[in-house]
């Protein structure tokens, strides 16, 4: 099942956004893995985003990672939303991972919120995040968590979207260049 969200329906006074956000079915994740999704991940790593990979990230490795995400989507563990630009290319993605423990079924984790560098500055990250948050609330998740590199541009996005910093861990993860960086943990009740 694929649900599409047309941008800016509540602001008819503004020009319609060309990016369309859609929840991807597992088969769609598989179909987009070798090109669009892999390209988003490679672009994020090339741009310095600390998203679990070291540079240089090969497209084949990124595609393999997304193929594994398709399997998680098939099992109902992870949901994936993608933003499509006017030419149909993927401009952004976000995933929502459900907790797998019996005592954690009320929570999920926002993971891999990526916006292509060419599509930044249009509010796309916020719209992708809002889509995942709305779905989480609609499906019974009341608490969301995420982590991001401390002092990264993403922190501004999360704070602006009502997320609360829970704490910072020094030297938590290496950035794409291999340098250890602090990570800030965030939560939001939805």
mmCIF file of C-alpha atoms in Angstrom:
data_model
loop_
_atom_site.group_PDB
_atom_site.id
_atom_site.type_symbol
_atom_site.label_atom_id
_atom_site.label_comp_id
_atom_site.label_asym_id
_atom_site.label_seq_id
_atom_site.Cartn_x
_atom_site.Cartn_y
_atom_site.Cartn_z
ATOM 1 C CA UNK A 1 0.000 0.000 0.000
ATOM 2 C CA UNK A 2 1.315 3.410 -0.938
ATOM 3 C CA UNK A 3 -0.119 6.608 0.489
ATOM 4 C CA UNK A 4 0.757 9.882 -1.207
ATOM 5 C CA UNK A 5 0.713 13.269 0.475
ATOM 6 C CA UNK A 6 0.498 16.362 -1.738
ATOM 7 C CA UNK A 7 2.453 19.224 -0.238
ATOM 8 C CA UNK A 8 0.898 22.461 1.077
ATOM 9 C CA UNK A 9 -2.807 21.552 1.002
ATOM 10 C CA UNK A 10 -3.455 23.869 3.980
ATOM 11 C CA UNK A 11 -1.849 26.918 2.339
ATOM 12 C CA UNK A 12 -3.681 27.598 -0.928
ATOM 13 C CA UNK A 13 -2.136 31.102 -0.967
ATOM 14 C CA UNK A 14 1.311 29.545 -1.570
ATOM 15 C CA UNK A 15 2.409 27.870 -4.783
ATOM 16 C CA UNK A 16 2.038 24.105 -4.639
ATOM 17 C CA UNK A 17 5.204 22.303 -3.654
ATOM 18 C CA UNK A 18 6.476 19.932 -6.240
ATOM 19 C CA UNK A 19 7.798 17.356 -3.792
ATOM 20 C CA UNK A 20 5.299 14.607 -3.057
ATOM 21 C CA UNK A 21 5.725 12.417 0.018
ATOM 22 C CA UNK A 22 4.683 8.805 -0.210
ATOM 23 C CA UNK A 23 4.833 5.870 2.166
ATOM 24 C CA UNK A 24 6.683 3.120 0.339
ATOM 25 C CA UNK A 25 5.517 -0.477 0.325
ATOM 26 C CA UNK A 26 8.337 -3.046 0.702
ATOM 27 C CA UNK A 27 8.371 -3.691 -3.065
ATOM 28 C CA UNK A 28 8.760 0.032 -3.720
ATOM 29 C CA UNK A 29 11.686 0.179 -1.275
ATOM 30 C CA UNK A 30 13.279 -2.693 -3.214
ATOM 31 C CA UNK A 31 12.626 -0.949 -6.523
ATOM 32 C CA UNK A 32 14.155 2.349 -5.338
ATOM 33 C CA UNK A 33 17.090 0.758 -3.431
ATOM 34 C CA UNK A 34 19.613 0.475 -6.297
ATOM 35 C CA UNK A 35 19.271 4.041 -7.523
ATOM 36 C CA UNK A 36 17.176 6.663 -5.704
ATOM 37 C CA UNK A 37 17.498 5.476 -2.120
ATOM 38 C CA UNK A 38 21.160 4.558 -2.551
ATOM 39 C CA UNK A 39 21.840 7.983 -4.074
ATOM 40 C CA UNK A 40 20.210 9.729 -1.099
ATOM 41 C CA UNK A 41 22.350 7.771 1.352
ATOM 42 C CA UNK A 42 25.564 8.347 -0.620
ATOM 43 C CA UNK A 43 24.752 12.074 -0.878
ATOM 44 C CA UNK A 44 24.190 12.287 2.892
ATOM 45 C CA UNK A 45 27.498 10.583 3.674
ATOM 46 C CA UNK A 46 29.339 12.673 1.056
ATOM 47 C CA UNK A 47 27.809 15.767 2.697
ATOM 48 C CA UNK A 48 29.189 14.797 6.114
ATOM 49 C CA UNK A 49 26.037 13.391 7.728
ATOM 50 C CA UNK A 50 26.714 10.900 10.502
ATOM 51 C CA UNK A 51 24.179 8.251 9.503
ATOM 52 C CA UNK A 52 26.078 5.064 10.274
ATOM 53 C CA UNK A 53 28.485 4.899 7.345
ATOM 54 C CA UNK A 54 32.048 5.998 6.671
ATOM 55 C CA UNK A 55 33.132 7.793 3.506
ATOM 56 C CA UNK A 56 33.478 6.964 0.767
ATOM 57 C CA UNK A 57 30.227 5.019 0.655
ATOM 58 C CA UNK A 58 29.860 2.941 -2.481
ATOM 59 C CA UNK A 59 26.472 2.944 -4.206
ATOM 60 C CA UNK A 60 26.344 -0.874 -4.095
ATOM 61 C CA UNK A 61 26.807 -0.884 -0.309
ATOM 62 C CA UNK A 62 24.083 1.749 0.088
ATOM 63 C CA UNK A 63 21.739 -0.257 -2.163
ATOM 64 C CA UNK A 64 22.400 -3.421 -0.134
ATOM 65 C CA UNK A 65 21.575 -1.555 3.070
ATOM 66 C CA UNK A 66 18.261 -0.370 1.591
ATOM 67 C CA UNK A 67 17.471 -3.903 0.424
ATOM 68 C CA UNK A 68 17.766 -4.971 4.064
ATOM 69 C CA UNK A 69 15.395 -2.157 4.999
ATOM 70 C CA UNK A 70 12.875 -3.555 2.487
ATOM 71 C CA UNK A 71 13.002 -6.850 4.403
ATOM 72 C CA UNK A 72 12.322 -4.990 7.667
ATOM 73 C CA UNK A 73 9.395 -3.215 5.993
ATOM 74 C CA UNK A 74 8.074 -6.593 4.825
ATOM 75 C CA UNK A 75 8.130 -7.842 8.438
ATOM 76 C CA UNK A 76 6.338 -4.708 9.695
ATOM 77 C CA UNK A 77 9.346 -3.551 11.710
ATOM 78 C CA UNK A 78 10.060 -0.397 9.701
ATOM 79 C CA UNK A 79 8.009 2.065 7.655
ATOM 80 C CA UNK A 80 9.607 4.163 4.908
ATOM 81 C CA UNK A 81 8.484 7.472 3.402
ATOM 82 C CA UNK A 82 10.104 9.034 0.370
ATOM 83 C CA UNK A 83 9.781 12.452 -1.207
ATOM 84 C CA UNK A 84 9.686 12.654 -4.991
ATOM 85 C CA UNK A 85 10.774 15.774 -6.847
ATOM 86 C CA UNK A 86 9.080 17.142 -9.967
ATOM 87 C CA UNK A 87 11.158 14.857 -12.199
ATOM 88 C CA UNK A 88 10.273 11.784 -10.109
ATOM 89 C CA UNK A 89 13.697 11.545 -8.492
ATOM 90 C CA UNK A 90 13.890 10.893 -4.767
ATOM 91 C CA UNK A 91 14.660 14.075 -2.843
ATOM 92 C CA UNK A 92 14.283 12.785 0.717
ATOM 93 C CA UNK A 93 13.478 9.810 2.921
ATOM 94 C CA UNK A 94 12.685 8.977 6.536
ATOM 95 C CA UNK A 95 12.072 5.700 8.325
ATOM 96 C CA UNK A 96 10.181 4.761 11.475
ATOM 97 C CA UNK A 97 11.377 1.685 13.362
ATOM 98 C CA UNK A 98 9.034 -0.015 15.811
ATOM 99 C CA UNK A 99 10.456 -1.269 19.105
ATOM 100 C CA UNK A 100 10.649 -5.057 19.088
ATOM 101 C CA UNK A 101 10.221 -5.739 22.789
ATOM 102 C CA UNK A 102 6.922 -6.471 24.528
ATOM 103 C CA UNK A 103 7.422 -3.609 26.963
ATOM 104 C CA UNK A 104 8.315 -1.171 24.173
ATOM 105 C CA UNK A 105 5.466 -1.622 21.726
ATOM 106 C CA UNK A 106 4.312 1.908 22.481
ATOM 107 C CA UNK A 107 7.432 3.518 21.044
ATOM 108 C CA UNK A 108 9.328 3.914 17.810
ATOM 109 C CA UNK A 109 12.527 5.422 16.508
ATOM 110 C CA UNK A 110 12.900 7.965 13.734
ATOM 111 C CA UNK A 111 15.875 6.844 11.683
ATOM 112 C CA UNK A 112 17.640 7.985 8.521
ATOM 113 C CA UNK A 113 15.920 11.302 7.875
ATOM 114 C CA UNK A 114 17.791 12.283 4.709
ATOM 115 C CA UNK A 115 17.188 15.192 2.347
ATOM 116 C CA UNK A 116 19.321 15.463 -0.768
ATOM 117 C CA UNK A 117 21.601 18.501 -0.633
ATOM 118 C CA UNK A 118 19.945 19.880 -3.788
ATOM 119 C CA UNK A 119 16.519 19.814 -2.091
ATOM 120 C CA UNK A 120 17.390 21.412 1.245
ATOM 121 C CA UNK A 121 15.923 24.677 2.450
ATOM 122 C CA UNK A 122 12.369 23.934 1.301
ATOM 123 C CA UNK A 123 11.057 22.451 4.550
ATOM 124 C CA UNK A 124 11.158 18.937 3.144
ATOM 125 C CA UNK A 125 12.854 17.465 6.223
ATOM 126 C CA UNK A 126 10.127 18.846 8.449
ATOM 127 C CA UNK A 127 7.390 17.478 6.176
ATOM 128 C CA UNK A 128 8.977 14.023 6.093
ATOM 129 C CA UNK A 129 9.312 14.059 9.880
ATOM 130 C CA UNK A 130 5.680 15.154 10.254
ATOM 131 C CA UNK A 131 4.507 12.295 8.010
ATOM 132 C CA UNK A 132 6.332 9.735 10.153
ATOM 133 C CA UNK A 133 5.080 11.310 13.391
ATOM 134 C CA UNK A 134 1.464 11.348 12.180
ATOM 135 C CA UNK A 135 1.659 7.706 11.141
ATOM 136 C CA UNK A 136 3.218 6.759 14.471
ATOM 137 C CA UNK A 137 0.395 8.429 16.387
ATOM 138 C CA UNK A 138 -2.278 6.930 14.108
ATOM 139 C CA UNK A 139 -0.888 3.430 14.647
ATOM 140 C CA UNK A 140 -0.725 3.621 18.434
ATOM 141 C CA UNK A 141 2.833 4.725 19.071
ATOM 142 C CA UNK A 142 2.897 7.348 21.790
ATOM 143 C CA UNK A 143 6.627 7.935 22.176
ATOM 144 C CA UNK A 144 9.268 8.518 19.530
ATOM 145 C CA UNK A 145 13.036 8.698 19.973
ATOM 146 C CA UNK A 146 15.948 9.580 17.723
ATOM 147 C CA UNK A 147 19.603 10.446 17.908
ATOM 148 C CA UNK A 148 21.638 12.915 15.897
ATOM 149 C CA UNK A 149 25.133 14.313 15.848
ATOM 150 C CA UNK A 150 25.424 17.101 18.415
ATOM 151 C CA UNK A 151 25.617 20.584 16.876
ATOM 152 C CA UNK A 152 24.517 19.294 13.465
ATOM 153 C CA UNK A 153 21.949 21.206 11.368
ATOM 154 C CA UNK A 154 19.475 18.402 12.142
ATOM 155 C CA UNK A 155 19.271 19.535 15.773
ATOM 156 C CA UNK A 156 17.614 22.790 14.675
ATOM 157 C CA UNK A 157 15.019 20.792 12.730
ATOM 158 C CA UNK A 158 14.186 18.499 15.643
ATOM 159 C CA UNK A 159 13.975 21.282 18.227
ATOM 160 C CA UNK A 160 11.776 23.311 15.883
ATOM 161 C CA UNK A 161 9.456 20.306 15.480
ATOM 162 C CA UNK A 162 8.934 20.033 19.249
ATOM 163 C CA UNK A 163 11.459 17.329 20.106
ATOM 164 C CA UNK A 164 13.115 17.406 23.548
ATOM 165 C CA UNK A 165 16.810 16.750 24.089
ATOM 166 C CA UNK A 166 17.253 13.975 26.651
ATOM 167 C CA UNK A 167 21.040 14.087 26.864
ATOM 168 C CA UNK A 168 24.330 14.015 25.038
ATOM 169 C CA UNK A 169 26.827 11.165 24.827
ATOM 170 C CA UNK A 170 30.429 12.137 23.973
ATOM 171 C CA UNK A 171 32.296 10.237 21.254
ATOM 172 C CA UNK A 172 29.209 8.157 20.480
ATOM 173 C CA UNK A 173 29.678 7.673 16.738
ATOM 174 C CA UNK A 174 32.201 8.432 14.043
ATOM 175 C CA UNK A 175 31.308 10.921 11.358
ATOM 176 C CA UNK A 176 31.912 9.913 7.716
ATOM 177 C CA UNK A 177 35.570 10.954 8.038
ATOM 178 C CA UNK A 178 36.016 8.612 11.015
ATOM 179 C CA UNK A 179 36.199 11.332 13.683
ATOM 180 C CA UNK A 180 34.339 10.496 16.899
ATOM 181 C CA UNK A 181 31.516 12.968 17.593
ATOM 182 C CA UNK A 182 29.004 13.525 20.366
ATOM 183 C CA UNK A 183 25.419 12.426 19.812
ATOM 184 C CA UNK A 184 22.299 13.993 21.319
ATOM 185 C CA UNK A 185 19.289 11.805 22.097
ATOM 186 C CA UNK A 186 15.819 13.274 21.537
ATOM 187 C CA UNK A 187 12.268 12.199 22.337
ATOM 188 C CA UNK A 188 8.771 13.346 21.496
ATOM 189 C CA UNK A 189 5.396 12.214 22.773
ATOM 190 C CA UNK A 190 2.869 12.040 19.939
#
